[in-house]
């Protein structure tokens, strides 16, 4: 391991790379990590000692607050390599802002922009060999923060660790998915933490999702917990519905994650001249549209899955499936978004940022 | 470190004890741990290698699911030492059951009774010197389970770590507390995980609690998230209200933790001939009772705090404080409960269990 200092980030390089052992054609999502990670600790009221070092286990006190009180947030973003071997990020400022919004809601310290962005940039440069080109390939990026302060008393930690991990990825879901509409379980409360990318929001969904899986459904579309009448989002995706030629999606709220894919698709769809309505989508309206054939498409949208086609949904034990159609909005938007992200088309929105 | 095998638990004793450095008169809650901890790992579908070993940091993969998706649950219980230096647990079967209920809700494996109970028993025996007698002293016990499986994909881990930590304690809160009744923020959703002792439930409360603290209130009394009209519980305590001579407390639900102190107090109060009503307690009813003077007492009930007197509450920016009275139900029940737990009175309920 050689140690050098680049700007303020200490760089400790791995002595050898694991890359030759990786089968890039058969990557299972989020399972393989690159040679290095970025780490920065918060102590005595400040962030200090940013370092890029070999990916390795970390030492944690068993009473660390993250284990007992769940102070943990994360982001999910991707980097893409173009034909010139340049590496591009997609709207990283949005992830940075959302990360700090999550931090505030979870009573965690915000991460300075320079630490988040420089850490990301330097880490991607060091492990750029791991980023594949084309064909849905990308580098999945996982910034996260955990409470490392010790003590089993339920109050905010005074120490934290911010890290960035890199995991080479193909696409998240394969094939079309069937979903179930939540009638009893919920993802988020009014006045709760649903809009934060907080770790606890995800574990809360595992049990109901397991139940759905047993019944042959891959995902749940969550509804508002008070009435279960408003369609909100899926576990790691926002959701779009096409009724006749109108694309519908729920407004964001304190219960719903403000997805970057979602907001990008809304902008792109409008630019393509599609009619988009951002308004509460009611379960009965969806069922009605499925029955009378005006429901044409449903798809999920998120960084990991990009766009995930939803083939049909179950509600009150009845399964509704859309008739297959040609030229779907989902396929059009996926094509537009991924070619922009992969620098195969012009980025007229100014969303792509070069790693340099 | 000497290694011996007691029943199935491997025992690795610390070579020296930290006890002489501990100021038992000035313990800050949850901050000091004994010499040993209990640990057992879940791998390949089974729990194996239970071990008692010196308290020390653990190695965790940075992609461990607990950090990213919040699969983490815990329990809080206490052990007491009587005048014969015998050590007693209070209703440990209830904590064990609740722990596994939490595990199920968070899609985590249940811990076998023998591992939970024998681990607890042996650990308390090894560190029994740390348990102080009398005067509110106890050993706070923290069983917990975290997801240790690696991978940044939002699904249940296949590896877990179960641990028990011991922390000598005085009482949790000092003095009387003022609370604020939640009007916007919430602790739990219908169909959510509020009834589980899941780590994520606690971090979710820190930000609103910080806001309350800034306004001079130590705690929040949570209300139902849909209407904010029903009084539910506090951050780590269930709540009782005395209106005239009736003791009121909310029924448990999927939004409320089924507290062991709460259910013990209900039983004891009834035995004392007090009138207890377990039914939804409405905010407007409380405000009315505060105004007309029929509200006599409010107190929180939980393992850490035992009974915590609540002096007054704020609602819609108005602060209501109860006139001080003699012979409170809170004081009576606290005295009955703590003398039973400390073996100073006869345990007619069969709630105390000897460590042996
Ligand atoms: C709950 C939830 N909803 C939606 C999304 C989609 O957000 P984004 O498009 O920013 O990835 C995510 C994250 O990926 C998520 O975790
Ligand atoms: C949210 C919550 N409510 C109530 C309680 C009280 O439960 P118990 O009396 O079992 O300690 C606790 C835990 O201590 C808690 O975390």
XYZ file of C-alpha atoms and ligand atoms in Angstrom:
744
model
C 0.000 0.000 0.000
C 1.485 3.347 -1.044
C 0.346 6.555 0.650
C 0.124 9.905 -1.148
C -1.832 13.099 -0.526
C -3.998 14.488 -3.410
C -5.545 17.874 -2.589
C -7.015 17.204 0.827
C -7.941 13.563 0.278
C -5.390 11.068 1.495
C -4.953 8.289 -1.060
C -3.954 4.800 0.056
C -3.827 2.575 -2.972
C -4.477 -1.143 -2.935
C -1.352 -3.117 -3.727
C -3.198 -5.319 -6.182
C -6.536 -5.167 -8.015
C -9.415 -7.667 -7.737
C -10.642 -6.745 -11.218
C -9.332 -9.786 -13.053
C -11.544 -12.030 -10.919
C -14.761 -10.229 -11.879
C -17.154 -11.599 -14.499
C -18.596 -8.362 -15.882
C -21.097 -10.252 -18.019
C -22.736 -11.831 -14.987
C -22.874 -9.182 -12.319
C -25.418 -9.583 -9.607
C -26.611 -6.095 -8.561
C -24.778 -4.522 -5.622
C -22.693 -7.602 -4.866
C -19.251 -6.743 -6.287
C -17.236 -3.745 -5.128
C -14.232 -2.040 -6.666
C -10.744 -1.937 -5.145
C -11.211 1.291 -3.172
C -13.718 3.211 -1.093
C -13.957 6.780 0.123
C -14.267 7.462 3.848
C -14.573 10.582 5.989
C -15.380 10.784 9.701
C -17.374 13.334 11.666
C -15.996 13.926 15.178
C -15.946 16.850 17.592
C -18.354 18.742 15.381
C -16.359 18.484 12.154
C -15.617 16.363 9.139
C -11.976 15.451 8.872
C -9.422 13.069 7.355
C -11.067 12.241 4.025
C -9.348 9.172 2.643
C -9.542 6.832 -0.319
C -8.353 3.400 0.746
C -8.667 -0.262 -0.144
C -12.170 -1.693 0.288
C -12.066 -3.542 3.621
C -14.179 -4.224 6.714
C -14.490 -1.442 9.276
C -14.288 -1.695 13.070
C -17.491 -0.732 14.881
C -18.325 -0.547 18.568
C -21.213 -2.960 19.293
C -23.090 -0.060 20.907
C -22.791 2.162 17.802
C -26.004 4.137 17.396
C -26.556 2.911 13.840
C -27.096 -0.612 15.221
C -29.561 0.456 17.915
C -31.351 3.549 16.683
C -30.998 3.348 12.924
C -29.319 6.639 12.139
C -28.282 5.751 8.587
C -28.924 7.343 5.197
C -27.747 6.658 1.675
C -27.867 7.676 -1.946
C -27.859 5.702 -5.162
C -26.351 7.133 -8.318
C -24.589 5.916 -11.446
C -21.557 6.779 -13.561
C -21.282 5.937 -17.271
C -18.307 5.656 -19.619
C -18.578 7.092 -23.127
C -16.783 6.030 -26.306
C -13.812 8.257 -25.468
C -13.485 6.551 -22.089
C -14.676 9.702 -20.373
C -16.723 9.082 -17.252
C -20.013 10.926 -16.644
C -22.305 11.427 -13.697
C -26.030 12.112 -14.018
C -27.328 15.070 -11.973
C -24.966 14.459 -9.033
C -26.009 17.808 -7.505
C -29.490 16.343 -7.022
C -28.152 13.348 -5.111
C -25.960 15.603 -3.033
C -28.895 17.839 -2.093
C -31.165 14.898 -1.327
C -28.465 13.291 0.794
C -28.243 16.353 2.984
C -32.030 16.652 3.160
C -32.068 13.075 4.446
C -29.306 13.965 6.907
C -31.331 16.848 8.351
C -34.457 14.685 8.777
C -32.433 11.993 10.565
C -30.677 14.530 12.824
C -27.322 13.776 11.210
C -24.706 16.350 10.160
C -24.755 17.519 6.560
C -21.772 16.519 4.422
C -19.934 19.461 2.814
C -20.233 19.613 -0.961
C -16.452 19.476 -1.437
C -16.187 16.238 0.537
C -19.109 14.586 -1.244
C -18.144 15.711 -4.747
C -14.359 15.471 -4.540
C -14.613 12.108 -2.815
C -16.867 10.856 -5.585
C -14.716 12.291 -8.338
C -11.396 10.998 -7.029
C -12.786 7.568 -6.230
C -14.234 7.213 -9.728
C -10.892 8.214 -11.233
C -8.947 5.724 -9.173
C -11.303 2.856 -10.019
C -12.218 3.980 -13.551
C -10.918 0.788 -15.071
C -13.904 -0.905 -13.410
C -16.445 1.165 -15.375
C -17.699 -0.705 -18.422
C -18.987 0.858 -21.622
C -22.398 0.518 -23.271
C -25.161 -2.059 -23.158
C -26.783 -0.938 -19.887
C -23.456 -1.100 -18.077
C -22.738 1.485 -15.429
C -20.988 2.027 -12.143
C -23.506 2.049 -9.316
C -22.392 4.524 -6.633
C -23.423 4.216 -3.004
C -22.693 7.212 -0.784
C -23.914 6.560 2.770
C -23.605 7.817 6.322
C -23.897 5.903 9.575
C -23.888 6.914 13.242
C -20.728 5.542 14.824
C -21.041 7.111 18.269
C -21.235 4.600 21.116
C -23.984 4.294 23.704
C -27.383 2.655 24.132
C -29.429 5.752 24.812
C -31.947 6.893 22.215
C -30.569 10.245 21.120
C -28.532 11.440 18.139
C -24.955 10.290 17.815
C -22.130 12.795 17.936
C -19.910 10.744 15.627
C -20.593 9.630 12.060
C -18.901 7.944 9.155
C -19.529 8.961 5.538
C -18.448 6.493 2.874
C -18.745 5.975 -0.857
C -18.733 2.490 -2.356
C -18.622 1.607 -6.051
C -20.302 -1.436 -7.517
C -20.193 -2.215 -11.253
C -23.721 -2.898 -12.520
C -25.798 -4.181 -15.355
C -29.508 -3.379 -14.879
C -31.383 -4.037 -11.656
C -34.481 -5.971 -12.681
C -34.714 -8.461 -15.451
C -37.997 -9.006 -17.201
C -41.395 -7.539 -16.511
C -42.770 -7.401 -13.031
C -46.151 -7.935 -11.461
C -47.074 -5.811 -8.498
C -49.588 -5.859 -5.698
C -51.288 -2.714 -4.411
C -50.909 -2.264 -0.659
C -54.139 -2.651 1.251
C -52.830 -3.119 4.772
C -49.076 -2.557 5.110
C -47.476 0.831 4.543
C -44.090 2.305 3.775
C -44.395 5.742 5.341
C -46.395 7.838 7.779
C -47.643 11.394 7.462
C -45.011 13.403 9.288
C -42.654 10.440 9.064
C -39.409 9.819 7.169
C -40.719 8.478 3.846
C -39.163 11.322 1.881
C -35.725 10.613 3.350
C -33.447 7.935 1.941
C -33.173 6.506 5.438
C -32.074 2.908 5.933
C -35.038 2.070 8.173
C -37.533 2.752 5.374
C -36.225 -0.232 3.441
C -36.154 -2.955 6.093
C -39.735 -1.951 6.940
C -40.793 -3.148 3.480
C -39.101 -6.542 3.499
C -41.758 -8.507 5.346
C -44.743 -7.292 3.286
C -42.634 -7.711 0.137
C -41.826 -11.302 1.134
C -45.572 -11.929 1.484
C -46.148 -10.431 -1.971
C -43.322 -12.541 -3.434
C -44.943 -15.699 -2.069
C -48.080 -14.778 -3.985
C -46.095 -14.324 -7.198
C -45.646 -10.531 -7.143
C -42.161 -8.982 -7.302
C -43.021 -5.593 -5.857
C -45.616 -3.652 -3.901
C -47.074 -0.334 -4.950
C -47.504 1.508 -1.675
C -50.564 3.563 -0.900
C -51.099 6.297 1.700
C -51.262 4.654 5.122
C -54.364 6.505 6.302
C -56.792 5.458 3.578
C -54.896 3.135 1.201
C -56.610 4.912 -1.696
C -53.736 6.954 -3.133
C -50.995 5.270 -5.168
C -47.582 6.409 -3.978
C -44.429 4.564 -5.061
C -42.716 1.174 -5.122
C -39.900 -0.018 -2.852
C -37.056 1.623 -4.752
C -38.883 3.295 -7.644
C -41.425 6.003 -8.272
C -44.339 4.863 -10.408
C -45.909 6.146 -13.607
C -49.301 5.183 -15.054
C -50.406 5.803 -18.603
C -54.157 6.169 -18.992
C -55.070 6.662 -22.636
C -52.328 9.069 -23.720
C -51.750 10.772 -20.390
C -48.831 9.903 -18.151
C -49.752 10.148 -14.468
C -47.552 10.138 -11.403
C -48.143 11.049 -7.766
C -46.833 14.368 -6.467
C -43.938 14.049 -4.065
C -44.740 14.568 -0.401
C -43.226 13.858 2.988
C -44.254 10.227 2.398
C -42.637 9.838 -1.040
C -39.027 9.911 -2.186
C -38.386 12.743 -4.625
C -36.821 10.530 -7.288
C -34.316 11.991 -9.711
C -35.319 9.563 -12.450
C -38.955 10.561 -11.874
C -38.310 14.268 -12.219
C -36.035 13.748 -15.237
C -38.668 11.636 -16.979
C -41.353 14.241 -16.351
C -39.151 16.884 -17.983
C -38.237 14.623 -20.901
C -41.802 13.456 -21.465
C -43.009 17.042 -21.613
C -40.243 17.879 -24.065
C -41.371 14.942 -26.215
C -44.823 16.513 -26.267
C -46.418 13.866 -24.040
C -49.170 14.912 -21.691
C -48.025 14.503 -18.098
C -50.164 15.021 -15.017
C -48.576 15.149 -11.573
C -51.483 14.591 -9.209
C -52.780 12.022 -6.730
C -53.584 8.813 -8.589
C -56.454 6.986 -6.948
C -56.645 3.201 -6.720
C -60.268 3.082 -7.907
C -59.329 5.155 -10.939
C -56.594 2.663 -11.813
C -58.908 -0.318 -11.413
C -61.544 1.396 -13.551
C -58.978 2.193 -16.262
C -57.709 -1.394 -16.189
C -61.253 -2.674 -16.596
C -62.228 -0.384 -19.469
C -58.905 -0.795 -21.254
C -57.759 2.824 -20.969
C -54.846 1.783 -18.753
C -52.046 1.294 -21.254
C -48.844 1.119 -19.210
C -47.399 1.140 -15.733
C -43.704 1.497 -15.081
C -41.375 2.126 -12.173
C -38.568 4.678 -12.405
C -35.387 4.770 -10.348
C -31.629 4.911 -10.645
C -31.070 1.205 -10.126
C -33.884 -0.045 -12.378
C -33.944 2.945 -14.771
C -37.398 2.022 -16.091
C -39.016 -1.197 -15.031
C -42.077 -2.308 -16.976
C -44.971 -3.397 -14.773
C -47.065 -5.941 -16.553
C -50.044 -6.051 -14.233
C -51.253 -5.424 -10.713
C -53.304 -7.164 -8.086
C -55.858 -5.384 -5.940
C -58.376 -6.951 -3.589
C -57.340 -10.362 -4.854
C -58.119 -9.547 -8.489
C -55.221 -9.468 -10.945
C -55.365 -6.960 -13.796
C -52.969 -7.185 -16.734
C -52.531 -4.638 -19.491
C -52.802 -5.776 -23.119
C -49.345 -5.479 -24.717
C -48.990 -2.415 -26.937
C -46.345 -1.150 -29.338
C -44.349 2.073 -28.979
C -44.745 2.396 -25.259
C -43.972 5.598 -23.437
C -41.815 3.519 -21.113
C -39.586 2.292 -23.939
C -39.397 5.750 -25.537
C -38.398 7.445 -22.274
C -35.944 4.720 -21.330
C -34.227 5.076 -24.688
C -34.079 8.863 -24.401
C -32.821 8.792 -20.813
C -30.193 6.089 -21.211
C -28.766 7.540 -24.402
C -28.443 10.884 -22.679
C -26.820 9.253 -19.638
C -24.440 7.246 -21.808
C -23.550 10.322 -23.921
C -24.948 8.742 -27.076
C -27.229 11.737 -27.611
C -26.856 15.410 -26.938
C -27.559 16.503 -23.364
C -29.748 19.526 -23.984
C -30.681 19.679 -20.282
C -27.157 20.031 -18.907
C -27.667 17.022 -16.633
C -24.437 15.149 -17.312
C -21.268 16.066 -15.443
C -17.826 14.860 -16.460
C -15.510 13.240 -13.951
C -12.154 14.960 -14.270
C -7.640 -14.757 27.663
C -8.553 -18.271 28.783
C -10.938 -20.351 26.703
C -13.393 -22.828 28.224
C -16.648 -24.388 27.007
C -19.742 -24.079 29.278
C -22.721 -26.048 27.966
C -22.817 -24.911 24.352
C -21.616 -21.367 24.913
C -17.926 -20.819 24.380
C -16.522 -18.608 27.137
C -13.540 -16.363 26.457
C -12.772 -14.392 29.572
C -11.208 -10.958 29.618
C -7.741 -11.030 31.128
C -8.475 -8.018 33.300
C -11.598 -6.156 34.419
C -12.455 -2.517 33.726
C -14.669 -2.347 36.817
C -12.267 -0.474 39.074
C -12.341 2.480 36.669
C -16.135 2.857 36.862
C -17.804 5.514 39.028
C -21.068 3.743 39.884
C -22.456 6.839 41.576
C -22.255 8.892 38.402
C -23.317 6.609 35.594
C -24.592 8.195 32.428
C -27.301 5.907 30.983
C -26.125 3.401 28.377
C -22.567 4.716 28.237
C -20.582 2.156 30.270
C -20.415 -1.520 29.366
C -19.271 -4.517 31.360
C -16.239 -6.656 30.577
C -18.035 -9.170 28.365
C -20.699 -9.491 25.711
C -22.649 -12.373 24.240
C -22.532 -13.010 20.509
C -24.100 -15.531 18.151
C -24.097 -15.483 14.356
C -26.740 -16.602 11.879
C -25.255 -18.087 8.703
C -26.384 -20.672 6.166
C -29.820 -20.721 7.730
C -28.737 -21.458 11.284
C -27.550 -19.925 14.516
C -24.169 -21.191 15.574
C -21.085 -20.566 17.712
C -22.613 -18.745 20.684
C -19.789 -17.098 22.568
C -19.224 -14.875 25.567
C -16.138 -12.773 24.983
C -14.497 -9.521 26.010
C -16.415 -6.413 24.981
C -14.624 -5.149 21.870
C -15.306 -3.604 18.453
C -16.589 -5.885 15.705
C -15.525 -6.031 12.058
C -18.255 -5.145 9.580
C -18.285 -5.060 5.799
C -19.095 -1.490 4.657
C -21.907 -2.919 2.517
C -23.539 -4.724 5.475
C -27.313 -4.531 5.102
C -27.793 -2.984 8.533
C -25.967 0.136 7.303
C -27.989 0.483 4.111
C -31.414 -0.986 4.758
C -31.788 -0.769 8.515
C -32.454 -4.387 9.415
C -31.846 -4.011 13.145
C -33.933 -4.732 16.232
C -33.314 -4.613 19.955
C -34.715 -5.178 23.409
C -34.250 -3.346 26.684
C -34.484 -5.155 29.994
C -33.015 -4.946 33.483
C -31.491 -7.229 36.102
C -31.563 -6.449 39.820
C -29.476 -7.722 42.714
C -31.209 -8.525 45.997
C -29.813 -8.458 49.551
C -28.527 -12.022 49.184
C -26.607 -11.020 46.051
C -28.983 -13.082 43.964
C -29.659 -11.605 40.525
C -33.205 -11.323 39.159
C -34.730 -10.635 35.794
C -38.177 -9.083 35.297
C -40.474 -10.921 32.860
C -37.647 -11.927 30.497
C -40.061 -14.197 28.600
C -41.930 -11.064 27.498
C -38.788 -9.477 26.094
C -37.880 -12.709 24.372
C -41.299 -12.935 22.713
C -41.315 -9.306 21.686
C -37.803 -9.625 20.265
C -38.915 -12.411 17.974
C -42.083 -10.536 17.003
C -39.840 -7.660 15.971
C -37.622 -10.103 14.069
C -40.573 -11.425 12.073
C -41.781 -7.918 11.149
C -38.285 -6.955 9.987
C -37.834 -10.176 7.957
C -35.058 -11.356 10.276
C -34.620 -14.868 11.677
C -36.047 -15.581 15.116
C -33.526 -16.280 17.865
C -34.036 -19.648 19.609
C -35.134 -19.367 23.234
C -32.117 -21.338 24.469
C -29.671 -18.945 22.812
C -31.447 -15.837 24.058
C -32.016 -17.081 27.612
C -28.811 -19.028 28.186
C -26.769 -16.229 26.663
C -28.435 -13.752 28.997
C -28.063 -15.977 32.035
C -24.409 -16.848 31.511
C -23.427 -13.295 30.646
C -25.095 -11.946 33.800
C -23.293 -14.568 35.869
C -19.900 -13.726 34.419
C -20.351 -9.986 34.945
C -22.428 -10.168 38.140
C -19.889 -8.171 40.087
C -20.998 -5.205 37.958
C -24.586 -5.361 39.249
C -25.157 -2.891 42.067
C -27.720 -3.263 44.846
C -30.606 -0.954 45.796
C -31.340 2.721 45.298
C -32.615 2.508 41.714
C -29.491 0.643 40.609
C -29.844 -2.078 37.996
C -28.073 -3.706 35.118
C -29.547 -2.502 31.844
C -29.503 -5.326 29.293
C -29.418 -4.740 25.563
C -30.072 -7.755 23.354
C -29.968 -6.761 19.670
C -29.709 -8.199 16.191
C -28.208 -6.647 13.062
C -28.036 -7.721 9.432
C -24.402 -8.476 8.600
C -24.840 -9.827 5.071
C -23.004 -7.830 2.395
C -24.513 -6.183 -0.672
C -26.228 -2.946 -1.658
C -29.473 -4.401 -2.925
C -32.648 -3.748 -0.979
C -33.630 -7.222 0.164
C -33.301 -9.171 3.411
C -29.854 -10.210 4.526
C -28.978 -13.866 4.823
C -26.520 -13.278 7.656
C -27.155 -11.750 11.064
C -25.436 -11.135 14.356
C -27.242 -11.392 17.695
C -25.534 -9.791 20.684
C -26.232 -8.954 24.299
C -24.555 -5.986 25.981
C -24.716 -5.098 29.682
C -24.647 -1.532 30.954
C -24.876 -0.707 34.672
C -27.582 1.910 35.243
C -29.097 4.331 37.660
C -32.402 5.745 36.398
C -32.880 7.132 32.919
C -34.491 10.521 33.394
C -33.844 12.908 36.213
C -36.528 15.303 37.310
C -39.947 15.946 35.863
C -40.424 16.364 32.169
C -42.535 18.612 29.985
C -43.863 17.176 26.758
C -45.276 18.434 23.515
C -48.146 16.727 21.724
C -47.343 15.900 18.110
C -49.339 17.906 15.601
C -47.316 17.331 12.463
C -44.550 14.759 12.860
C -45.288 11.074 13.515
C -43.558 8.018 14.869
C -45.407 5.241 13.056
C -47.691 4.475 10.133
C -50.756 2.272 9.989
C -49.414 -0.978 8.596
C -45.905 0.148 9.487
C -43.339 -1.030 12.030
C -44.302 1.032 15.093
C -45.053 -2.071 17.160
C -41.601 -3.513 16.460
C -38.567 -2.500 18.467
C -36.834 -1.696 15.189
C -33.828 0.630 15.146
C -35.272 2.834 12.413
C -38.225 3.864 14.604
C -35.894 5.723 16.939
C -33.766 7.750 14.532
C -37.026 8.886 12.925
C -37.907 10.687 16.163
C -34.632 12.535 16.704
C -35.283 15.511 14.455
C -38.766 16.329 15.803
C -37.483 15.696 19.349
C -34.621 18.136 18.763
C -37.197 20.735 17.700
C -39.209 20.048 20.876
C -36.040 20.304 22.997
C -35.286 23.699 21.532
C -38.710 24.848 22.702
C -38.026 23.547 26.223
C -39.799 20.166 26.020
C -37.902 16.958 26.789
C -40.195 14.537 24.984
C -42.972 14.271 22.423
C -46.223 12.432 22.958
C -46.929 10.936 19.571
C -50.383 10.916 18.054
C -51.815 8.801 15.236
C -50.342 10.017 11.964
C -53.632 10.156 10.067
C -55.550 12.558 12.305
C -53.193 13.565 15.156
C -56.152 13.232 17.515
C -55.284 10.027 19.390
C -52.550 10.032 22.030
C -50.211 7.110 21.473
C -46.866 6.914 23.294
C -43.610 8.740 23.909
C -40.217 8.010 22.323
C -39.240 5.183 24.660
C -42.224 5.012 27.010
C -45.911 4.238 26.961
C -48.042 6.967 28.521
C -50.676 6.992 31.264
C -53.136 9.779 32.037
C -55.095 10.116 35.245
C -58.386 11.961 34.833
C -60.143 12.276 38.184
C -59.497 8.828 39.644
C -59.336 6.879 36.410
C -56.043 5.820 34.885
C -56.178 5.889 31.086
C -53.783 4.474 28.521
C -54.034 3.829 24.799
C -54.595 0.266 23.601
C -51.589 -1.241 21.831
C -51.812 -1.454 18.061
C -49.500 -1.934 15.111
C -48.407 1.661 15.687
C -47.582 1.296 19.406
C -44.967 -0.716 21.254
C -46.523 -3.264 23.591
C -44.568 -2.145 26.650
C -43.866 -4.602 29.436
C -43.864 -1.846 32.046
C -47.216 -0.676 30.686
C -48.849 -4.072 30.924
C -47.346 -4.726 34.369
C -48.630 -1.388 35.662
C -52.117 -2.077 34.348
C -52.167 -5.387 36.220
C -50.756 -3.854 39.407
C -53.077 -0.850 39.317
C -56.082 -3.116 38.998
C -54.836 -5.192 41.902
C -54.522 -2.013 43.948
C -58.172 -1.357 43.195
C -57.540 1.570 40.871
C -59.856 2.097 37.957
C -57.975 1.566 34.700
C -59.362 2.141 31.227
C -57.464 0.925 28.184
C -59.018 2.871 25.321
C -58.107 5.544 22.796
C -57.324 8.762 24.632
C -58.255 11.793 22.554
C -56.230 14.999 22.533
C -59.308 17.210 22.959
C -60.345 15.163 25.995
C -56.932 15.739 27.555
C -57.015 19.471 26.878
C -60.532 19.664 28.333
C -59.454 17.753 31.442
C -56.421 19.990 31.852
C -58.626 23.061 31.615
C -61.263 21.922 34.088
C -58.734 20.490 36.518
C -59.792 16.854 36.253
C -56.416 15.935 34.735
C -54.411 14.920 37.788
C -51.332 13.139 36.451
C -49.479 12.091 33.333
C -46.562 9.685 33.410
C -44.467 7.675 31.019
C -43.707 4.001 31.653
C -40.803 2.008 30.296
C -37.916 -0.207 31.336
C -35.282 2.515 31.151
C -37.306 5.267 32.860
C -39.507 2.987 35.014
C -42.031 5.781 35.661
C -41.285 9.276 34.498
C -43.514 12.031 35.836
C -44.785 14.408 33.173
C -45.416 17.814 34.657
C -47.255 19.418 31.799
C -47.868 19.345 28.061
C -48.012 21.761 25.191
C -50.624 21.579 22.474
C -51.302 24.144 19.755
C -48.801 26.450 21.408
C -50.613 26.439 24.751
C -48.836 24.913 27.737
C -50.925 23.093 30.338
C -49.485 22.144 33.706
C -51.127 20.000 36.347
C -51.446 21.306 39.887
C -49.154 19.240 42.140
C -51.023 16.636 44.193
C -50.081 14.244 47.002
C -50.217 10.468 46.837
C -49.981 10.178 43.094
C -50.801 6.978 41.271
C -47.439 7.342 39.576
C -45.533 7.296 42.860
C -47.631 4.433 44.242
C -47.122 2.269 41.161
C -43.434 3.073 40.889
C -42.923 2.023 44.501
C -44.891 -1.212 44.016
C -43.112 -2.075 40.777
C -39.574 -1.299 41.857
C -39.870 -3.094 45.179
C -41.169 -6.145 43.355
C -38.330 -5.926 40.798
C -35.727 -5.458 43.533
C -37.168 -8.366 45.576
C -38.043 -6.069 48.490
C -41.662 -7.217 48.356
C -43.298 -10.509 47.532
C -43.744 -11.228 43.837
C -47.353 -12.456 43.811
C -47.435 -12.300 40.014
C -44.533 -14.654 39.350
C -42.786 -12.048 37.222
C -39.273 -12.263 38.647
C -36.876 -14.926 37.417
C -33.641 -15.802 39.165
C -30.360 -15.930 37.270
C -28.696 -19.214 38.161
C -38.129 4.624 -2.122
C -37.537 5.057 -3.420
N -38.337 5.622 -4.346
C -37.869 6.040 -5.528
C -36.538 5.905 -5.858
C -36.047 6.410 -7.174
O -35.230 7.557 -6.973
P -34.067 7.913 -8.018
O -34.734 8.054 -9.340
O -33.515 9.204 -7.522
O -33.103 6.800 -7.988
C -35.659 5.332 -4.918
C -34.228 5.207 -5.128
O -33.612 4.769 -5.955
C -36.173 4.880 -3.690
O -35.383 4.292 -2.789
C -41.261 3.115 21.694
C -41.302 2.521 23.058
N -42.439 2.568 23.753
C -42.545 2.030 24.983
C -41.456 1.401 25.593
C -41.611 0.795 26.935
O -41.563 -0.608 26.844
P -41.046 -1.493 28.058
O -41.930 -1.142 29.213
O -41.213 -2.902 27.624
O -39.643 -1.123 28.313
C -40.247 1.331 24.884
C -39.057 0.644 25.379
O -38.486 0.726 26.340
C -40.166 1.919 23.607
O -39.016 1.883 22.923
